[in-house]
mmCIF file of C-alpha atoms in Angstrom:
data_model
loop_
_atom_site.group_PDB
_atom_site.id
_atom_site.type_symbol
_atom_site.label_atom_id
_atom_site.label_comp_id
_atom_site.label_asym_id
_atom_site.label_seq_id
_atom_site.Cartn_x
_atom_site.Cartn_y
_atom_site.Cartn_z
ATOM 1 C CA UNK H 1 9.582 39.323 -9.761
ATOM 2 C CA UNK H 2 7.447 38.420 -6.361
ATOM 3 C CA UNK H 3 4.112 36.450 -6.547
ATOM 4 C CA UNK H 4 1.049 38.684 -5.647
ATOM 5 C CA UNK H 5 0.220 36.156 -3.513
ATOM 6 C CA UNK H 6 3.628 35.192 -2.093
ATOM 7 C CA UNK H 7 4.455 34.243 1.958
ATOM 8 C CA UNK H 8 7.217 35.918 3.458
ATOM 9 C CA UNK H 9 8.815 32.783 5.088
ATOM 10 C CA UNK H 10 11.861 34.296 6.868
ATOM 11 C CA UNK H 11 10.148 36.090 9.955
ATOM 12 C CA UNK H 12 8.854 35.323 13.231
ATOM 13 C CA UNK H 13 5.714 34.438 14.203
ATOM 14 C CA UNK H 14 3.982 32.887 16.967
ATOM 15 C CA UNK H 15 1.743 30.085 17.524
ATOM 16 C CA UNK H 16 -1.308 31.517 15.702
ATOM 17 C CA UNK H 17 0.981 32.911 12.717
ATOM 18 C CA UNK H 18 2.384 29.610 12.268
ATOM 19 C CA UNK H 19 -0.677 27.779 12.091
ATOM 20 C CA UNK H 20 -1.938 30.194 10.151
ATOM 21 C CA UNK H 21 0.534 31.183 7.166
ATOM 22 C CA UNK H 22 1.085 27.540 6.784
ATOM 23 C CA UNK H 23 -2.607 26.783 5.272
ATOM 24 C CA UNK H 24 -2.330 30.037 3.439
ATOM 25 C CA UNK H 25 0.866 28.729 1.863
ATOM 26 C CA UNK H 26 -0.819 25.041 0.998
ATOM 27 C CA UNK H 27 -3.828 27.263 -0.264
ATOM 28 C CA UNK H 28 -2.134 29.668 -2.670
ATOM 29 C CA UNK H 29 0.366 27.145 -3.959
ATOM 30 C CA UNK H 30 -2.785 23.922 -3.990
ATOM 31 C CA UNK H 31 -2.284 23.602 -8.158
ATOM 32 C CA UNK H 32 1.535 24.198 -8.548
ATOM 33 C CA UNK H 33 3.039 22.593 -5.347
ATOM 34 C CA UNK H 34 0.652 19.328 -5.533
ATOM 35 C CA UNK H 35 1.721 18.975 -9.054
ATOM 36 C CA UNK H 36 5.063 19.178 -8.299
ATOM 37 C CA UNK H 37 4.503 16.711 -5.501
ATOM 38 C CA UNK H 38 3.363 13.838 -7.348
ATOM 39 C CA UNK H 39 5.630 13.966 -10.282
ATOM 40 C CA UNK H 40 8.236 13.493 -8.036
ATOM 41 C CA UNK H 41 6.859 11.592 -4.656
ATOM 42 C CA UNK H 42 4.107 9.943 -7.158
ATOM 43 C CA UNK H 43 5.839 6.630 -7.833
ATOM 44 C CA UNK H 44 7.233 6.758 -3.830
ATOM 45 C CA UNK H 45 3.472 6.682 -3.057
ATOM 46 C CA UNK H 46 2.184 4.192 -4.693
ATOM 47 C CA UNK H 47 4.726 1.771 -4.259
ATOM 48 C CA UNK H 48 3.942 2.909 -0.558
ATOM 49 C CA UNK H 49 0.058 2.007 -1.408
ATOM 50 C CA UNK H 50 0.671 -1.098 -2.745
ATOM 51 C CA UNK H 51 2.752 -2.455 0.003
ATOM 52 C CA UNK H 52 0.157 -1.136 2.509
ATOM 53 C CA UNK H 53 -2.911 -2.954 0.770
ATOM 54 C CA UNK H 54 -0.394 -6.199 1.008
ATOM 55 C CA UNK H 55 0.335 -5.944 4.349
ATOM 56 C CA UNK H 56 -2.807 -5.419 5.258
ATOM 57 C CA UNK H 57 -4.152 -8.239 2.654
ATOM 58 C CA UNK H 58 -1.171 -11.381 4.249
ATOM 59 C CA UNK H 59 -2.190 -9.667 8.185
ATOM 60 C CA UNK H 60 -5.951 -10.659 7.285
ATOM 61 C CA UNK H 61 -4.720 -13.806 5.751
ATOM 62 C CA UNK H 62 -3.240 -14.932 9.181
ATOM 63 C CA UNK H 63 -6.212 -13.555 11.540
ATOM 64 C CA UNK H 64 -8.787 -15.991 9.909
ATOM 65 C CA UNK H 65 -6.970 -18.637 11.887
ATOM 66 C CA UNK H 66 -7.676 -21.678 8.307
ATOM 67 C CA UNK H 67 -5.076 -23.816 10.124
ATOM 68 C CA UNK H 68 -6.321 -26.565 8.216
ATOM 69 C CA UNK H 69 -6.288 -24.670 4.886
ATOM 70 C CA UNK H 70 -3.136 -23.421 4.760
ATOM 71 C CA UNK H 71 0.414 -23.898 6.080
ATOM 72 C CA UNK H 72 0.723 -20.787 9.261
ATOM 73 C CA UNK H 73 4.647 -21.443 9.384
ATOM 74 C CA UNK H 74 4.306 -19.755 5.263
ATOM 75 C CA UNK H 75 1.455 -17.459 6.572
ATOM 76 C CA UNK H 76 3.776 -15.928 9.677
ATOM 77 C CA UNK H 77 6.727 -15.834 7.259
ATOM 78 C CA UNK H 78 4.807 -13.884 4.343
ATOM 79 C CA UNK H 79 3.260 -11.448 7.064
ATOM 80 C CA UNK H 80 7.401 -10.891 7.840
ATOM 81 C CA UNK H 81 8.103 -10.359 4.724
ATOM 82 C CA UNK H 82 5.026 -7.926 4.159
ATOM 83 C CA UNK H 83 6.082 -5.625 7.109
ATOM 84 C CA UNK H 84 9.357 -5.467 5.755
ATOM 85 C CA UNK H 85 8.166 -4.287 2.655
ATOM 86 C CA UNK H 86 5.875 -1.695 3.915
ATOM 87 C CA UNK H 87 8.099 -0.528 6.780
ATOM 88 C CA UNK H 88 10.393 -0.079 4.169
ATOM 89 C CA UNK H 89 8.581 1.673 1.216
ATOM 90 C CA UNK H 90 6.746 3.850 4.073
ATOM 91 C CA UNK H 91 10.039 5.627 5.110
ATOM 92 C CA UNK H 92 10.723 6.231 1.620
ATOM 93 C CA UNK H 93 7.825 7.654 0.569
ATOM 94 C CA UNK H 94 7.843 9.801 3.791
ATOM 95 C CA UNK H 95 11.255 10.921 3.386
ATOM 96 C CA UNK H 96 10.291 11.590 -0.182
ATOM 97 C CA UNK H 97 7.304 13.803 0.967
ATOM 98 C CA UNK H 98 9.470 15.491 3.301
ATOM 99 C CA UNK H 99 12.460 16.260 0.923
ATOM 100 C CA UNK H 100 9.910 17.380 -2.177
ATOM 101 C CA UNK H 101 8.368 19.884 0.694
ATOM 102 C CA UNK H 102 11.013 21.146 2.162
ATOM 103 C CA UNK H 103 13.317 21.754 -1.767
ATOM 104 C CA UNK H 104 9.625 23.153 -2.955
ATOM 105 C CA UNK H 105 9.410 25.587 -0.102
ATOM 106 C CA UNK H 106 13.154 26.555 -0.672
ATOM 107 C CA UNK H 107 12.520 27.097 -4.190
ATOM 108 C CA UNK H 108 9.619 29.329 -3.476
ATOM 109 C CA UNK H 109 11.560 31.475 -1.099
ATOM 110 C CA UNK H 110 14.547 31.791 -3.275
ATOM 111 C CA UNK H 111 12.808 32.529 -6.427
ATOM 112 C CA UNK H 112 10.378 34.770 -4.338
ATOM 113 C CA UNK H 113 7.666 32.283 -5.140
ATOM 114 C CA UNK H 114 8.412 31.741 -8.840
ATOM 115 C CA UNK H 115 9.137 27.757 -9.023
ATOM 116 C CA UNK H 116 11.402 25.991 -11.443
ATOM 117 C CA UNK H 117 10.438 21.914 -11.464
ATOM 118 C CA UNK H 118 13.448 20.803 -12.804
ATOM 119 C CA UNK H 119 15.695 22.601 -10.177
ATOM 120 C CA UNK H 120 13.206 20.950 -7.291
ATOM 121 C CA UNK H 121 13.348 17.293 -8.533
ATOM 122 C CA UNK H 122 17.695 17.657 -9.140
ATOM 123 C CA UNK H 123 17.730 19.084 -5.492
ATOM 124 C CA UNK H 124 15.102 16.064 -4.406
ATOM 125 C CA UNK H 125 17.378 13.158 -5.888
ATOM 126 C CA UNK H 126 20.633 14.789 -5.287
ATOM 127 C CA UNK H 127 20.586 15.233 -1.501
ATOM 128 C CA UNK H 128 18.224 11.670 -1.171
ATOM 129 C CA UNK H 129 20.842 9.617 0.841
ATOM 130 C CA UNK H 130 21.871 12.351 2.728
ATOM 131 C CA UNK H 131 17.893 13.025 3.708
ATOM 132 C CA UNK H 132 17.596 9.178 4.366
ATOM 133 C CA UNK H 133 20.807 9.138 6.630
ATOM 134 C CA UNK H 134 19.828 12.046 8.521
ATOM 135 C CA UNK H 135 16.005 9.926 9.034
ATOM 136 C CA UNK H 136 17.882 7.171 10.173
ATOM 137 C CA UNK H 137 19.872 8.977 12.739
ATOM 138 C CA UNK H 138 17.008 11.087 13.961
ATOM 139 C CA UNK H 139 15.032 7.663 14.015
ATOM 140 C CA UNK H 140 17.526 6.076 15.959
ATOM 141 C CA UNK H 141 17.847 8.751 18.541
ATOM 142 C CA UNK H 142 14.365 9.325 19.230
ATOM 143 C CA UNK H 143 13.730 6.016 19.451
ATOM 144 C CA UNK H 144 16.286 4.762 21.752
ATOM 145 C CA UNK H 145 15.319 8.401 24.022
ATOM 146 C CA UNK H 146 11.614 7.125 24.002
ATOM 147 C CA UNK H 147 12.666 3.611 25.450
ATOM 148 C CA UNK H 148 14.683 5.899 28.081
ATOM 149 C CA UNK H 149 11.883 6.710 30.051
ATOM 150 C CA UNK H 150 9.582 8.569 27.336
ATOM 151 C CA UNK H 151 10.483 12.129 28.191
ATOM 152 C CA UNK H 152 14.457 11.622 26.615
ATOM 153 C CA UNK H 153 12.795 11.309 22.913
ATOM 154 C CA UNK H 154 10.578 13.892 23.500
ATOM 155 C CA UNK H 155 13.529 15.853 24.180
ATOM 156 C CA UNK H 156 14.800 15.002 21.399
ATOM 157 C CA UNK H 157 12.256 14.787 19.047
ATOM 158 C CA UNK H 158 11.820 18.393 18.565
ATOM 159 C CA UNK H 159 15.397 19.536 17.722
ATOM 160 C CA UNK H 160 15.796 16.815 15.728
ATOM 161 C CA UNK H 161 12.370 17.060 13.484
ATOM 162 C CA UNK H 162 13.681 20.629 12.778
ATOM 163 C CA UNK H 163 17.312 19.012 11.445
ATOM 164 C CA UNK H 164 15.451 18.257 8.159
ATOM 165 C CA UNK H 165 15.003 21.705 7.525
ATOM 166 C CA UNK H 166 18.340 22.454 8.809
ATOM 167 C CA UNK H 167 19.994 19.921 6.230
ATOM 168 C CA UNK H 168 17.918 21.614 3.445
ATOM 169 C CA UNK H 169 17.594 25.658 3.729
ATOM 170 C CA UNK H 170 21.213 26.011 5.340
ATOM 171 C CA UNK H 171 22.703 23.262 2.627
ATOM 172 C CA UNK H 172 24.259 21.572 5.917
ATOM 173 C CA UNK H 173 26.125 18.107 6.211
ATOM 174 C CA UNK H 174 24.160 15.361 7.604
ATOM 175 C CA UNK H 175 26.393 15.502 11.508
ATOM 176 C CA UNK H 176 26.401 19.374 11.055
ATOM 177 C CA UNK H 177 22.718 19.388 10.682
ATOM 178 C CA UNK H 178 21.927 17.036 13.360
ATOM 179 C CA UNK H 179 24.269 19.121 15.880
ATOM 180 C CA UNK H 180 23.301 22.484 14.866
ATOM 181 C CA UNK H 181 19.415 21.458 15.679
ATOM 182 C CA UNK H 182 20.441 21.870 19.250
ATOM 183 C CA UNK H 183 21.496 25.629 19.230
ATOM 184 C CA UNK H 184 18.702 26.198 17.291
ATOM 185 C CA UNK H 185 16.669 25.458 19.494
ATOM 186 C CA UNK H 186 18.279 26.372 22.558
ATOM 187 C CA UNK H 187 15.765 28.763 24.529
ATOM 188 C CA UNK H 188 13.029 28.008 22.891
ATOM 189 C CA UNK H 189 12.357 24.261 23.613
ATOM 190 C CA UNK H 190 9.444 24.959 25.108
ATOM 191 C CA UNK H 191 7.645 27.101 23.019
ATOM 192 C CA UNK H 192 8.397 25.030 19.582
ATOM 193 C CA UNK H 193 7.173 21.774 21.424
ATOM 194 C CA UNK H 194 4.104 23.449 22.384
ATOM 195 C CA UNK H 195 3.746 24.921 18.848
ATOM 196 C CA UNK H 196 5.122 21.414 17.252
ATOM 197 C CA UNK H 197 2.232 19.810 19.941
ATOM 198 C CA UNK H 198 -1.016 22.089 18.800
ATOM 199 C CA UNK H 199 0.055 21.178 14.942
ATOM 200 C CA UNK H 200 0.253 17.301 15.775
ATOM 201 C CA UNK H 201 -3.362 17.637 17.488
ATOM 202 C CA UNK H 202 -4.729 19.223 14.397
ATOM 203 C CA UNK H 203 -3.305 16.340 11.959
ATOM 204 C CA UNK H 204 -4.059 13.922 14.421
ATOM 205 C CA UNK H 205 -7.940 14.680 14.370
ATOM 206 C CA UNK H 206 -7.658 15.242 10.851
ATOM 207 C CA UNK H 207 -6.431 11.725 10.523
ATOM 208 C CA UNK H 208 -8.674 9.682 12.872
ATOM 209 C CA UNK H 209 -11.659 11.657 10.976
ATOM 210 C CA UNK H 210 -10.343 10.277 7.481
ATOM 211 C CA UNK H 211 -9.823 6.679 9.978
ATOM 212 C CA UNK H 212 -13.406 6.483 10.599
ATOM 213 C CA UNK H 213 -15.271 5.127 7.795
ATOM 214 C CA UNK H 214 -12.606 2.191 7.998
ATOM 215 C CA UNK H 215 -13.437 1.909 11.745
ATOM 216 C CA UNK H 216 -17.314 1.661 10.428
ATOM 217 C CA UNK H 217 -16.798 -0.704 7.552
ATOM 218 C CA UNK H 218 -14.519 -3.322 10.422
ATOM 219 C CA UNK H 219 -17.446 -2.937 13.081
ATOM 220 C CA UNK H 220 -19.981 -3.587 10.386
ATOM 221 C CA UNK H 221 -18.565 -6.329 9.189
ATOM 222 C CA UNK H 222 -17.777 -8.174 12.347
ATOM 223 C CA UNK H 223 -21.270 -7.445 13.604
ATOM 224 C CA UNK H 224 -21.062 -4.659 16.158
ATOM 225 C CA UNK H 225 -23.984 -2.691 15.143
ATOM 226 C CA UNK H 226 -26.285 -5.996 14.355
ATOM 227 C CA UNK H 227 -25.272 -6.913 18.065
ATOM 228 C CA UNK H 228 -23.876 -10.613 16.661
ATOM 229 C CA UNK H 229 -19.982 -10.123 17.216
ATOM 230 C CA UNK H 230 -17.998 -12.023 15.491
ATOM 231 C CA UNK H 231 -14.396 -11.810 15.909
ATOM 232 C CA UNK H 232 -13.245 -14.160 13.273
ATOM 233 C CA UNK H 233 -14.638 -11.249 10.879
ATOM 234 C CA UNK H 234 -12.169 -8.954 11.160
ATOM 235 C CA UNK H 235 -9.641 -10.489 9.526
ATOM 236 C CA UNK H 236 -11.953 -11.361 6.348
ATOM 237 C CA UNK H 237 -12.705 -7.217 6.383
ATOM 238 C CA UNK H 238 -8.629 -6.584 5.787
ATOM 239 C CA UNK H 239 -8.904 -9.198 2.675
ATOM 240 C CA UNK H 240 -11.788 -8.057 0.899
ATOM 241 C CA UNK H 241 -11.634 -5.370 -1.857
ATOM 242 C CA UNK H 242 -13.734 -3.220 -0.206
ATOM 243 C CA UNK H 243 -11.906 -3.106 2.871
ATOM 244 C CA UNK H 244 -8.910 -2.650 1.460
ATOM 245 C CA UNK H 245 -9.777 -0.009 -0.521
ATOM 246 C CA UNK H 246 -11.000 1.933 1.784
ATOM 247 C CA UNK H 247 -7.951 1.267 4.274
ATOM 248 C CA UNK H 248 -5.535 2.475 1.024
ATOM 249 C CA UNK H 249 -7.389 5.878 0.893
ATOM 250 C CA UNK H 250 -7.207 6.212 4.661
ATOM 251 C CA UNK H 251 -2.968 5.539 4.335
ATOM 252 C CA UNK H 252 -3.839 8.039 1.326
ATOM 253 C CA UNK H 253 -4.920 10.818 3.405
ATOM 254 C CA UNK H 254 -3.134 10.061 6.271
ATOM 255 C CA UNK H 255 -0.022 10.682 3.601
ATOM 256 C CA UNK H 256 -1.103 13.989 2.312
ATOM 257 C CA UNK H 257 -1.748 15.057 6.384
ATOM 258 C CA UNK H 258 1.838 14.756 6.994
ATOM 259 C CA UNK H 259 2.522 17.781 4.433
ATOM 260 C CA UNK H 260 1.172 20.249 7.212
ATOM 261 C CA UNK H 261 3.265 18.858 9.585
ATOM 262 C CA UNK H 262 6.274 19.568 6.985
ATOM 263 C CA UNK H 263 5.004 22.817 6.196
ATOM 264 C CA UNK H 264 4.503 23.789 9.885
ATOM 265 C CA UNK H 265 8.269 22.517 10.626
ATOM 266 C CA UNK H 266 9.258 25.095 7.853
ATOM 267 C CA UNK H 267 7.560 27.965 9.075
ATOM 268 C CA UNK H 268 9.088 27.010 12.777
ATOM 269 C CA UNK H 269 12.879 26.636 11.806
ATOM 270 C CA UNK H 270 12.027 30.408 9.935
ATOM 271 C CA UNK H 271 11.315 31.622 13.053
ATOM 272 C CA UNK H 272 13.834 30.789 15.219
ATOM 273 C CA UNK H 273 16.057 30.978 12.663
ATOM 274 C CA UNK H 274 14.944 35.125 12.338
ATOM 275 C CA UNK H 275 15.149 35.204 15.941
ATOM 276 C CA UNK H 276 18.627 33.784 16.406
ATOM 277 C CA UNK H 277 20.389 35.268 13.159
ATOM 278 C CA UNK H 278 17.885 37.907 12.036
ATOM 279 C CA UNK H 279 18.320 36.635 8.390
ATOM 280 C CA UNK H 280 14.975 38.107 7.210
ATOM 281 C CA UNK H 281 15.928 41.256 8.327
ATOM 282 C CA UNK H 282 18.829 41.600 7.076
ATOM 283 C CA UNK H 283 18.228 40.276 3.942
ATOM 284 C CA UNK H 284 15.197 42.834 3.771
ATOM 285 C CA UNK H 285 17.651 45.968 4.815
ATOM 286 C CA UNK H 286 19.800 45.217 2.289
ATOM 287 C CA UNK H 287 17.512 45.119 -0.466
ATOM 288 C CA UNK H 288 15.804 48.080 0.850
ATOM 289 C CA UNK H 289 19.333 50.066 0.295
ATOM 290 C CA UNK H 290 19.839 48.414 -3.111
ATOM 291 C CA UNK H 291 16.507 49.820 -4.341
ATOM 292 C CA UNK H 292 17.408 53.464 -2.712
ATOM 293 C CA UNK H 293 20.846 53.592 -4.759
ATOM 294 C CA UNK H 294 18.898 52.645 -8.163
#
């Protein structure tokens, strides 16, 4: 049985499609895939949250410059042991939002947009380690490309980001994944980084307009708009509740952004995954000549 309001995910589309069918998807599935989200990501995220206001809480600490008050040998060492912390519990909950997408979205297409929860969250926490291998390859990779000169990791970046998906719909290794990005992608670089590019600039403005009232609170509190700068303030905004309440919503919706991004890398590797193998098509030809020999 299909969903009246179901997304045919295995066929190609271009730029505009893309864009497109992924906010229909987020729109028609808002209640059901948000609630499947946080019952599985939910703890992920607000570990996340709590690590970020305490990063951001030990960073203030140490810009106020109270040498006399306090020891800044503890101070430098708590900050290290705050961005540990967060770095850490960041790429978990991202991987977390990544893997709950990406099992959600292959639930939906398998069950023709009929979900069963408990067969997401075994997928989610059965293939974990494998999904935070494969990040820590791809994050090595890119990295090292970027420090090659820039234009290596961008190479790089965009077979690679559609690995994930890889790993995921075609139930792939980890090194079988990460290779068979490549061919994926092989002529059609260009046009998935200039898809992949238009989708970043639409989270990216999405993001610095969720970044602004935190912008407003910092400047107000150091004295921008009263024209009686004081420097010293800033680090007194990133300790006080208001401030970091307001920079915890930001890391909030800054979170929830990435799901386009997720989304958007699903609809991609469906694409090129129609134009290289014709799955879809297939798929819908055989069915076709099931229902003609009922």
């Amino acid at each position: 049985m299909q969903n009246n309001n179901y997304v045919e995910f295995k066929k190609k589309r271009d730029l505009g499609e893309i864009l497109g069918d992924t906010f229909a998807f987020l729109r028609t599935q808002l209640k059901p895939f948000f609630n499947t989200f946080f019952k599985i990501a939910g703890p992920y995220l607000v570990i996340f949250l709590i690590c970020n206001a305490f990063y951001a809480y030990t960073v203030g600490g140490l810009m106020n410059f109270n040498i006399e008050s306090s020891n800044e040998v503890t101070n430098v060492l708590m900050v290290f042991v705050a961005a540990l912390v967060f770095i850490l519990s960041m790429g978990a909950a991202y991987a977390m939002a990544q893997s709950v997408t990406l099992h959600y979205i292959k639930n939906y297409v398998e069950n023709n947009g009929v979900i069963n929860f408990d067969q997401i969250k075994s997928e989610v926490y059965s293939t974990f380690w494998k999904f935070i291998g494969l990040a820590f390859l791809v994050g090595i990779c890119v990295g090292l490309g970027l420090m090659l000169c820039l234009i290596p990791g961008i190479y790089l970046y965009v077979p690679l980001t559609l690995s994930f998906s890889i790993l995921i719909f075609n139930k792939k290794p980890v090194g079988d994944a990460f290779s068979y990005s490549f061919s994926l992608i092989k002529d059609y670089w260009w046009i998935t980084f200039a898809t992949m590019l238009v989708v970043g600039i639409v989270v990216a403005v999405a993001g610095y307009a969720f970044s602004v009232p935190s912008a407003i609170y910092m400047y107000a509190k150091m004295g921008v708009f009263s024209a009686e700068i004081d420097p010293s303030n800033m680090g007194d905004t990133l300790i006080d509740p208001i401030g970091i309440a307001i920079n915890t919503i930001t890391a909030l919706f800054q979170y929830l952004l990435s799901i386009i991004t997720v989304v958007a890398g699903a609809f991609i590797y469906f694409d090129l995954n129609e134009r290289k193998n014709l799955t879809g098509t297939m798929e819908r030809i055989q069915n076709l000549g099931n229902s003609t020999n009922l």
